[in-house]
Amino acid sequence: MVDVISNNIQIEDDRTGISIETLKRAFLDNLFYIQAKFPKISTKNDYYMALAYTVRDRLLNRWLQTTQTYLEKAPRMVAYLSAEFLMGPHLGNNLINLGLYDVVKQAMEELGLNLTDLLEQEEEPGLGNGGLGRLAACYIDSLATLEIPAISYGIRYEYGIFDQEIKDGWQVEITDKWLRYGNPWEVARPEAELEVKFGGRTEAYTDEHGRYRIRWVPYKVVKGVPYDTPILGFQTNTANTLRLWKAEAPESFDFEAFNKGDYFGAVHEKSECENITKVLYPNDESYQGKQLRLEQQYFFVSCSLQDMIRMMKIQNIALDRFHEHYAIQLNDTHPTIAVAELMRLLLDEHGFDWDKAWNITTRTFAYTNHTLLPEALERWPLGMFGSLLPRHLELIYEINRRFLDDVRIRFPDDFDRIRRMSIIDESGERYVRMANLACVGSYAVNGVAELHSELLKQTVLRDFYEMYPEKFTNVTNGVTPRRFMVLSNPRLANLITSKIGDGWIKNLDELRKLENFIYDPGFRDEFRQVKQAVKQDLANYIRANYNIDIDPNSLFDIQAKRIHEYKRQHLNALYIITLYNRIKANPDLDITARTFLFGGKAAPGYYMAKLIIKLINSIAEVINHDPDMRGRLKVVFMKDYNVKFAQRVYPAADLSEQISTAGKEASGTGNMKFSMNGALTIGTLDGANIEIREAVGADNFFLFGLTAEEVLAKKATGYNPWDYYNSNNELKLVIDRISSGFFSHGDPNLFKPLLDSLLYRDEYLLLADYQSYVECQDRVSKAYRDRDHWIRMSILNIARMGKFSSDRSIRDYLQKIWKVPSVQVDVPEYSQSNSDLKLNV
């Protein structure tokens, strides 16, 4: 807003103005009035906070107008339920989406500050673990960019995914105190708190109309307090809301207990309730850990559904239209208790009969499955579930009874099918199967890559596909180019824009225009310079933070993802030792120089994954200190993999390692982010690798390994890993070198559990794929030597990545599943005089 004063000088409003002078003035005002600091005593964090509030001010008009538009127009909305939202830092992304990055950078420079330093100061919200949470973050970015009415619900974890330190090569978990300096992007809404019940018992009664009803008498009641964060779209007025729930006690302090000297008892209820949202994914090795996870899931689901019902009341929308007003997406099985909770709310709190409530429920929910690993499909011990959620267990029994009657009619006398499909697992200790509940209670079930969706129908969800084929569809994952190209790789983004314009940022298919420049030597040279500069940046960072010198001219071979046996970081490690052995056997060997970079966290209770991290670091210790390797091989494990880490690493990669056992990775999104930044992929035919290979062309993808069908066949015919060990001399030398203690200071037992797993079980067929992988890596080395050809392949990778934008994924959801039209938000110019703050008293 520009105000005109008496002498005709125009002055921008400090809350919304975007000129350099106004931004500088607003920044200094926020430093003074919000941070209560002046420059001489300000820290970098004070400067970051002042800038964050300055940028947030420029979001608020869009955010409030979006909320008002949805309130008044009452459009059909997407409600995205996810236990994780790995958002990444907000400041840089909001600057990109507002179109203010360059002007704010200049304003900070004129104040003697460096925008990059301030961006680094931001604590990353620790609200997710990996691909699941990052996918959710990409999707809500795209929902806003495509102007789709949406609200996203999750948990405001006080302590997020742990910070990772590496000590003596081992992962050490450190508390992630991401909120210790405050969060300028969120707005607490304590006035909108809700109650969530736990435990206790149920009792029958007759209501005033003579109807048989059930009442839940809980043991404990917890308050859910919402914290809202605006999620702005790119070059649009739409700013949707991410609503995260914090658990609090109804009474946080027992004054009577305190007066009696029971100081612990005075705050016991507060501590017990707040534990629910204290930490992301508590270790569930123990009974208490499992119970806390279930409490977390039910807590945020109940809050979210109650919140949706409350909004419908405000909008005067009849509750029997719930399924017309909301399309609720269950991001994996974590929010699946929503099926039973919506039934409870409709039946017990709002008086619906069963058939009507079930009709609404099954037309409301859609379920995204993210795993092919049967052990990863959530299930809860029946005793635990019943003691924590007694009413929901009753409802699930009734849902299951009616459902199994339908199965019997459809498949008469197929008792084994009935056993498999039952929501209650009756074999041994009884469990509630959440994936089964999700399939029964949802109108749509989707996988996240073409192969994954087909394998779901053939394996873990086959029975449900045969029962409800019309429910099943595929939506291949995607990632946002705003964060993973424009923000994280500005040199590349600027180069692309200089050639084809900036339309690609919102329509990634426009990257196809880059194919016109592949044979332009001038463009290839500019591209090479951009890549080299980014690699030099990463080399500088590693030197500063790890005291390791890496050669930016070497091939940067990067595997950055959650550490898990099926993702096979240890197959990569075996190849590194293979190269090491070759050089030791022939010190004059001419090889392509490589820098192997790893990043990823192991779950705190996953010993084998932690042992893989230790192995990688042990290999690095040997290789990085062996003079024979100098100028040839370097290995670096970069600690604390998160979104900040990813933004630094993806742009610098030459080779992307996507080497999971075929048939195990649902989709992957790191593979897409690497390719968007020009990295070539070495990978199996697994997850979205298949679609990436189809898009970029087989000649631009380094393929190796067994197919999913071959994996199943090999296991079915009796796979014996010893056959590969005994018949492959290079492999045998690698295994023997590890087992001898060469990489463990002479201790032959350190890596024995890992080697025993490979030699006696090898569930993920590393030894079967080893030779194919080594030969493929040798092809990579040869290809990298022709740098001009490599650059052409890199450019092609980028040019053909249009399909893998999260904008395309969201359009697929809209067309196939949600049926939610876009809504344009009009934002009038802000001024205090038209801010609609007049009160009718």
PDB file of N, CA and C in Angstrom, residues 687-750:
ATOM      1  N   GLY A 687      10.699 -48.639  -7.911  1.00  0.00           N
ATOM      2  CA  GLY A 687      10.035 -47.383  -7.616  1.00  0.00           C
ATOM      3  C   GLY A 687       9.911 -46.502  -8.845  1.00  0.00           C
ATOM      4  N   ALA A 688      10.133 -45.199  -8.632  1.00  0.00           N
ATOM      5  CA  ALA A 688      10.024 -44.235  -9.728  1.00  0.00           C
ATOM      6  C   ALA A 688      11.246 -44.255 -10.645  1.00  0.00           C
ATOM      7  N   ASN A 689      12.292 -45.029 -10.292  1.00  0.00           N
ATOM      8  CA  ASN A 689      13.430 -45.178 -11.210  1.00  0.00           C
ATOM      9  C   ASN A 689      12.958 -45.590 -12.608  1.00  0.00           C
ATOM     10  N   ILE A 690      11.971 -46.457 -12.630  1.00  0.00           N
ATOM     11  CA  ILE A 690      11.473 -46.964 -13.913  1.00  0.00           C
ATOM     12  C   ILE A 690      10.945 -45.816 -14.760  1.00  0.00           C
ATOM     13  N   GLU A 691      10.144 -44.957 -14.133  1.00  0.00           N
ATOM     14  CA  GLU A 691       9.551 -43.848 -14.876  1.00  0.00           C
ATOM     15  C   GLU A 691      10.591 -42.784 -15.224  1.00  0.00           C
ATOM     16  N   ILE A 692      11.575 -42.591 -14.355  1.00  0.00           N
ATOM     17  CA  ILE A 692      12.660 -41.658 -14.673  1.00  0.00           C
ATOM     18  C   ILE A 692      13.431 -42.159 -15.893  1.00  0.00           C
ATOM     19  N   ARG A 693      13.727 -43.455 -15.910  1.00  0.00           N
ATOM     20  CA  ARG A 693      14.460 -44.042 -17.048  1.00  0.00           C
ATOM     21  C   ARG A 693      13.653 -43.905 -18.335  1.00  0.00           C
ATOM     22  N   GLU A 694      12.348 -44.142 -18.243  1.00  0.00           N
ATOM     23  CA  GLU A 694      11.494 -43.975 -19.422  1.00  0.00           C
ATOM     24  C   GLU A 694      11.518 -42.527 -19.907  1.00  0.00           C
ATOM     25  N   ALA A 695      11.534 -41.584 -18.960  1.00  0.00           N
ATOM     26  CA  ALA A 695      11.480 -40.165 -19.323  1.00  0.00           C
ATOM     27  C   ALA A 695      12.795 -39.681 -19.931  1.00  0.00           C
ATOM     28  N   VAL A 696      13.916 -40.052 -19.312  1.00  0.00           N
ATOM     29  CA  VAL A 696      15.204 -39.509 -19.764  1.00  0.00           C
ATOM     30  C   VAL A 696      15.810 -40.335 -20.891  1.00  0.00           C
ATOM     31  N   GLY A 697      15.331 -41.557 -21.059  1.00  0.00           N
ATOM     32  CA  GLY A 697      15.872 -42.439 -22.080  1.00  0.00           C
ATOM     33  C   GLY A 697      16.874 -43.415 -21.490  1.00  0.00           C
ATOM     34  N   ALA A 698      16.830 -44.652 -21.970  1.00  0.00           N
ATOM     35  CA  ALA A 698      17.697 -45.700 -21.437  1.00  0.00           C
ATOM     36  C   ALA A 698      19.173 -45.358 -21.575  1.00  0.00           C
ATOM     37  N   ASP A 699      19.531 -44.591 -22.608  1.00  0.00           N
ATOM     38  CA  ASP A 699      20.941 -44.241 -22.822  1.00  0.00           C
ATOM     39  C   ASP A 699      21.451 -43.234 -21.796  1.00  0.00           C
ATOM     40  N   ASN A 700      20.549 -42.633 -21.043  1.00  0.00           N
ATOM     41  CA  ASN A 700      20.931 -41.617 -20.056  1.00  0.00           C
ATOM     42  C   ASN A 700      20.690 -42.090 -18.627  1.00  0.00           C
ATOM     43  N   PHE A 701      20.640 -43.406 -18.461  1.00  0.00           N
ATOM     44  CA  PHE A 701      20.375 -44.008 -17.152  1.00  0.00           C
ATOM     45  C   PHE A 701      21.269 -45.235 -17.028  1.00  0.00           C
ATOM     46  N   PHE A 702      21.955 -45.363 -15.904  1.00  0.00           N
ATOM     47  CA  PHE A 702      22.853 -46.511 -15.696  1.00  0.00           C
ATOM     48  C   PHE A 702      22.100 -47.603 -14.933  1.00  0.00           C
ATOM     49  N   LEU A 703      21.623 -48.579 -15.681  1.00  0.00           N
ATOM     50  CA  LEU A 703      20.768 -49.621 -15.124  1.00  0.00           C
ATOM     51  C   LEU A 703      21.568 -50.862 -14.769  1.00  0.00           C
ATOM     52  N   PHE A 704      21.250 -51.461 -13.631  1.00  0.00           N
ATOM     53  CA  PHE A 704      21.864 -52.730 -13.237  1.00  0.00           C
ATOM     54  C   PHE A 704      20.859 -53.521 -12.426  1.00  0.00           C
ATOM     55  N   GLY A 705      21.182 -54.762 -12.179  1.00  0.00           N
ATOM     56  CA  GLY A 705      20.498 -55.546 -11.166  1.00  0.00           C
ATOM     57  C   GLY A 705      19.281 -56.327 -11.625  1.00  0.00           C
ATOM     58  N   LEU A 706      18.817 -57.173 -10.714  1.00  0.00           N
ATOM     59  CA  LEU A 706      17.647 -58.006 -10.947  1.00  0.00           C
ATOM     60  C   LEU A 706      16.388 -57.149 -10.995  1.00  0.00           C
ATOM     61  N   THR A 707      15.398 -57.597 -11.749  1.00  0.00           N
ATOM     62  CA  THR A 707      14.086 -56.956 -11.729  1.00  0.00           C
ATOM     63  C   THR A 707      13.292 -57.485 -10.534  1.00  0.00           C
ATOM     64  N   ALA A 708      12.159 -56.854 -10.251  1.00  0.00           N
ATOM     65  CA  ALA A 708      11.323 -57.306  -9.144  1.00  0.00           C
ATOM     66  C   ALA A 708      10.874 -58.746  -9.352  1.00  0.00           C
ATOM     67  N   GLU A 709      10.532 -59.093 -10.602  1.00  0.00           N
ATOM     68  CA  GLU A 709      10.105 -60.468 -10.896  1.00  0.00           C
ATOM     69  C   GLU A 709      11.252 -61.450 -10.682  1.00  0.00           C
ATOM     70  N   GLU A 710      12.454 -61.053 -11.089  1.00  0.00           N
ATOM     71  CA  GLU A 710      13.616 -61.930 -10.921  1.00  0.00           C
ATOM     72  C   GLU A 710      13.981 -62.097  -9.445  1.00  0.00           C
ATOM     73  N   VAL A 711      13.780 -61.047  -8.659  1.00  0.00           N
ATOM     74  CA  VAL A 711      14.025 -61.147  -7.212  1.00  0.00           C
ATOM     75  C   VAL A 711      13.100 -62.193  -6.609  1.00  0.00           C
ATOM     76  N   LEU A 712      11.817 -62.108  -6.937  1.00  0.00           N
ATOM     77  CA  LEU A 712      10.852 -63.068  -6.401  1.00  0.00           C
ATOM     78  C   LEU A 712      11.175 -64.486  -6.859  1.00  0.00           C
ATOM     79  N   ALA A 713      11.541 -64.615  -8.131  1.00  0.00           N
ATOM     80  CA  ALA A 713      11.851 -65.955  -8.665  1.00  0.00           C
ATOM     81  C   ALA A 713      13.074 -66.537  -7.993  1.00  0.00           C
ATOM     82  N   LYS A 714      14.089 -65.709  -7.790  1.00  0.00           N
ATOM     83  CA  LYS A 714      15.325 -66.198  -7.177  1.00  0.00           C
ATOM     84  C   LYS A 714      15.059 -66.657  -5.739  1.00  0.00           C
ATOM     85  N   LYS A 715      14.247 -65.904  -5.019  1.00  0.00           N
ATOM     86  CA  LYS A 715      13.925 -66.307  -3.647  1.00  0.00           C
ATOM     87  C   LYS A 715      13.084 -67.578  -3.636  1.00  0.00           C
ATOM     88  N   ALA A 716      12.187 -67.681  -4.601  1.00  0.00           N
ATOM     89  CA  ALA A 716      11.293 -68.847  -4.644  1.00  0.00           C
ATOM     90  C   ALA A 716      12.047 -70.136  -4.943  1.00  0.00           C
ATOM     91  N   THR A 717      13.136 -70.039  -5.681  1.00  0.00           N
ATOM     92  CA  THR A 717      13.890 -71.243  -6.053  1.00  0.00           C
ATOM     93  C   THR A 717      15.027 -71.551  -5.086  1.00  0.00           C
ATOM     94  N   GLY A 718      15.132 -70.799  -3.998  1.00  0.00           N
ATOM     95  CA  GLY A 718      16.130 -71.094  -2.982  1.00  0.00           C
ATOM     96  C   GLY A 718      17.429 -70.346  -3.188  1.00  0.00           C
ATOM     97  N   TYR A 719      17.418 -69.068  -2.885  1.00  0.00           N
ATOM     98  CA  TYR A 719      18.597 -68.224  -3.057  1.00  0.00           C
ATOM     99  C   TYR A 719      19.660 -68.568  -2.022  1.00  0.00           C
ATOM    100  N   ASN A 720      20.903 -68.760  -2.485  1.00  0.00           N
ATOM    101  CA  ASN A 720      22.010 -69.080  -1.584  1.00  0.00           C
ATOM    102  C   ASN A 720      23.143 -68.074  -1.807  1.00  0.00           C
ATOM    103  N   PRO A 721      23.304 -67.100  -0.898  1.00  0.00           N
ATOM    104  CA  PRO A 721      24.340 -66.073  -1.109  1.00  0.00           C
ATOM    105  C   PRO A 721      25.754 -66.637  -1.144  1.00  0.00           C
ATOM    106  N   TRP A 722      25.975 -67.785  -0.524  1.00  0.00           N
ATOM    107  CA  TRP A 722      27.318 -68.366  -0.532  1.00  0.00           C
ATOM    108  C   TRP A 722      27.780 -68.707  -1.954  1.00  0.00           C
ATOM    109  N   ASP A 723      26.832 -69.012  -2.829  1.00  0.00           N
ATOM    110  CA  ASP A 723      27.194 -69.323  -4.213  1.00  0.00           C
ATOM    111  C   ASP A 723      27.897 -68.136  -4.862  1.00  0.00           C
ATOM    112  N   TYR A 724      27.428 -66.952  -4.558  1.00  0.00           N
ATOM    113  CA  TYR A 724      28.024 -65.746  -5.151  1.00  0.00           C
ATOM    114  C   TYR A 724      29.368 -65.428  -4.483  1.00  0.00           C
ATOM    115  N   TYR A 725      29.439 -65.628  -3.196  1.00  0.00           N
ATOM    116  CA  TYR A 725      30.687 -65.392  -2.471  1.00  0.00           C
ATOM    117  C   TYR A 725      31.792 -66.314  -3.000  1.00  0.00           C
ATOM    118  N   ASN A 726      31.470 -67.577  -3.181  1.00  0.00           N
ATOM    119  CA  ASN A 726      32.488 -68.561  -3.579  1.00  0.00           C
ATOM    120  C   ASN A 726      32.875 -68.464  -5.052  1.00  0.00           C
ATOM    121  N   SER A 727      32.000 -67.902  -5.886  1.00  0.00           N
ATOM    122  CA  SER A 727      32.260 -67.905  -7.328  1.00  0.00           C
ATOM    123  C   SER A 727      32.786 -66.575  -7.857  1.00  0.00           C
ATOM    124  N   ASN A 728      32.871 -65.566  -6.993  1.00  0.00           N
ATOM    125  CA  ASN A 728      33.287 -64.238  -7.455  1.00  0.00           C
ATOM    126  C   ASN A 728      34.500 -63.801  -6.643  1.00  0.00           C
ATOM    127  N   ASN A 729      35.678 -63.854  -7.240  1.00  0.00           N
ATOM    128  CA  ASN A 729      36.909 -63.574  -6.511  1.00  0.00           C
ATOM    129  C   ASN A 729      36.962 -62.148  -5.964  1.00  0.00           C
ATOM    130  N   GLU A 730      36.491 -61.170  -6.760  1.00  0.00           N
ATOM    131  CA  GLU A 730      36.522 -59.779  -6.271  1.00  0.00           C
ATOM    132  C   GLU A 730      35.601 -59.608  -5.072  1.00  0.00           C
ATOM    133  N   LEU A 731      34.416 -60.187  -5.151  1.00  0.00           N
ATOM    134  CA  LEU A 731      33.477 -60.107  -4.037  1.00  0.00           C
ATOM    135  C   LEU A 731      34.058 -60.789  -2.804  1.00  0.00           C
ATOM    136  N   LYS A 732      34.649 -61.973  -2.998  1.00  0.00           N
ATOM    137  CA  LYS A 732      35.232 -62.709  -1.875  1.00  0.00           C
ATOM    138  C   LYS A 732      36.329 -61.891  -1.207  1.00  0.00           C
ATOM    139  N   LEU A 733      37.170 -61.234  -2.003  1.00  0.00           N
ATOM    140  CA  LEU A 733      38.242 -60.422  -1.447  1.00  0.00           C
ATOM    141  C   LEU A 733      37.688 -59.250  -0.636  1.00  0.00           C
ATOM    142  N   VAL A 734      36.578 -58.660  -1.113  1.00  0.00           N
ATOM    143  CA  VAL A 734      35.945 -57.543  -0.387  1.00  0.00           C
ATOM    144  C   VAL A 734      35.418 -58.027   0.966  1.00  0.00           C
ATOM    145  N   ILE A 735      34.659 -59.120   0.945  1.00  0.00           N
ATOM    146  CA  ILE A 735      34.082 -59.650   2.190  1.00  0.00           C
ATOM    147  C   ILE A 735      35.189 -60.063   3.152  1.00  0.00           C
ATOM    148  N   ASP A 736      36.185 -60.727   2.637  1.00  0.00           N
ATOM    149  CA  ASP A 736      37.279 -61.191   3.493  1.00  0.00           C
ATOM    150  C   ASP A 736      38.048 -60.018   4.092  1.00  0.00           C
ATOM    151  N   ARG A 737      38.199 -58.956   3.337  1.00  0.00           N
ATOM    152  CA  ARG A 737      38.933 -57.791   3.846  1.00  0.00           C
ATOM    153  C   ARG A 737      38.172 -57.164   5.013  1.00  0.00           C
ATOM    154  N   ILE A 738      36.860 -57.127   4.911  1.00  0.00           N
ATOM    155  CA  ILE A 738      36.067 -56.601   6.034  1.00  0.00           C
ATOM    156  C   ILE A 738      36.171 -57.543   7.230  1.00  0.00           C
ATOM    157  N   SER A 739      35.988 -58.839   6.984  1.00  0.00           N
ATOM    158  CA  SER A 739      35.946 -59.808   8.087  1.00  0.00           C
ATOM    159  C   SER A 739      37.298 -59.963   8.776  1.00  0.00           C
ATOM    160  N   SER A 740      38.370 -59.597   8.088  1.00  0.00           N
ATOM    161  CA  SER A 740      39.699 -59.718   8.694  1.00  0.00           C
ATOM    162  C   SER A 740      39.963 -58.652   9.749  1.00  0.00           C
ATOM    163  N   GLY A 741      39.096 -57.635   9.795  1.00  0.00           N
ATOM    164  CA  GLY A 741      39.323 -56.525  10.714  1.00  0.00           C
ATOM    165  C   GLY A 741      40.124 -55.391  10.093  1.00  0.00           C
ATOM    166  N   PHE A 742      40.354 -55.453   8.774  1.00  0.00           N
ATOM    167  CA  PHE A 742      41.162 -54.434   8.104  1.00  0.00           C
ATOM    168  C   PHE A 742      40.570 -53.035   8.280  1.00  0.00           C
ATOM    169  N   PHE A 743      39.229 -52.948   8.276  1.00  0.00           N
ATOM    170  CA  PHE A 743      38.568 -51.652   8.414  1.00  0.00           C
ATOM    171  C   PHE A 743      38.079 -51.397   9.845  1.00  0.00           C
ATOM    172  N   SER A 744      38.539 -52.229  10.774  1.00  0.00           N
ATOM    173  CA  SER A 744      38.072 -52.072  12.162  1.00  0.00           C
ATOM    174  C   SER A 744      39.233 -52.218  13.140  1.00  0.00           C
ATOM    175  N   HIS A 745      40.387 -51.696  12.733  1.00  0.00           N
ATOM    176  CA  HIS A 745      41.575 -51.698  13.594  1.00  0.00           C
ATOM    177  C   HIS A 745      41.896 -53.102  14.114  1.00  0.00           C
ATOM    178  N   GLY A 746      41.700 -54.094  13.245  1.00  0.00           N
ATOM    179  CA  GLY A 746      42.058 -55.461  13.596  1.00  0.00           C
ATOM    180  C   GLY A 746      40.981 -56.256  14.285  1.00  0.00           C
ATOM    181  N   ASP A 747      39.832 -55.645  14.555  1.00  0.00           N
ATOM    182  CA  ASP A 747      38.752 -56.358  15.247  1.00  0.00           C
ATOM    183  C   ASP A 747      37.913 -57.114  14.222  1.00  0.00           C
ATOM    184  N   PRO A 748      38.004 -58.447  14.199  1.00  0.00           N
ATOM    185  CA  PRO A 748      37.259 -59.213  13.184  1.00  0.00           C
ATOM    186  C   PRO A 748      35.776 -59.349  13.511  1.00  0.00           C
ATOM    187  N   ASN A 749      35.359 -58.959  14.698  1.00  0.00           N
ATOM    188  CA  ASN A 749      33.969 -59.175  15.124  1.00  0.00           C
ATOM    189  C   ASN A 749      33.058 -57.957  14.928  1.00  0.00           C
ATOM    190  N   LEU A 750      33.660 -56.797  14.712  1.00  0.00           N
ATOM    191  CA  LEU A 750      32.850 -55.573  14.673  1.00  0.00           C
ATOM    192  C   LEU A 750      31.752 -55.655  13.617  1.00  0.00           C
TER     193      LEU A 750
END
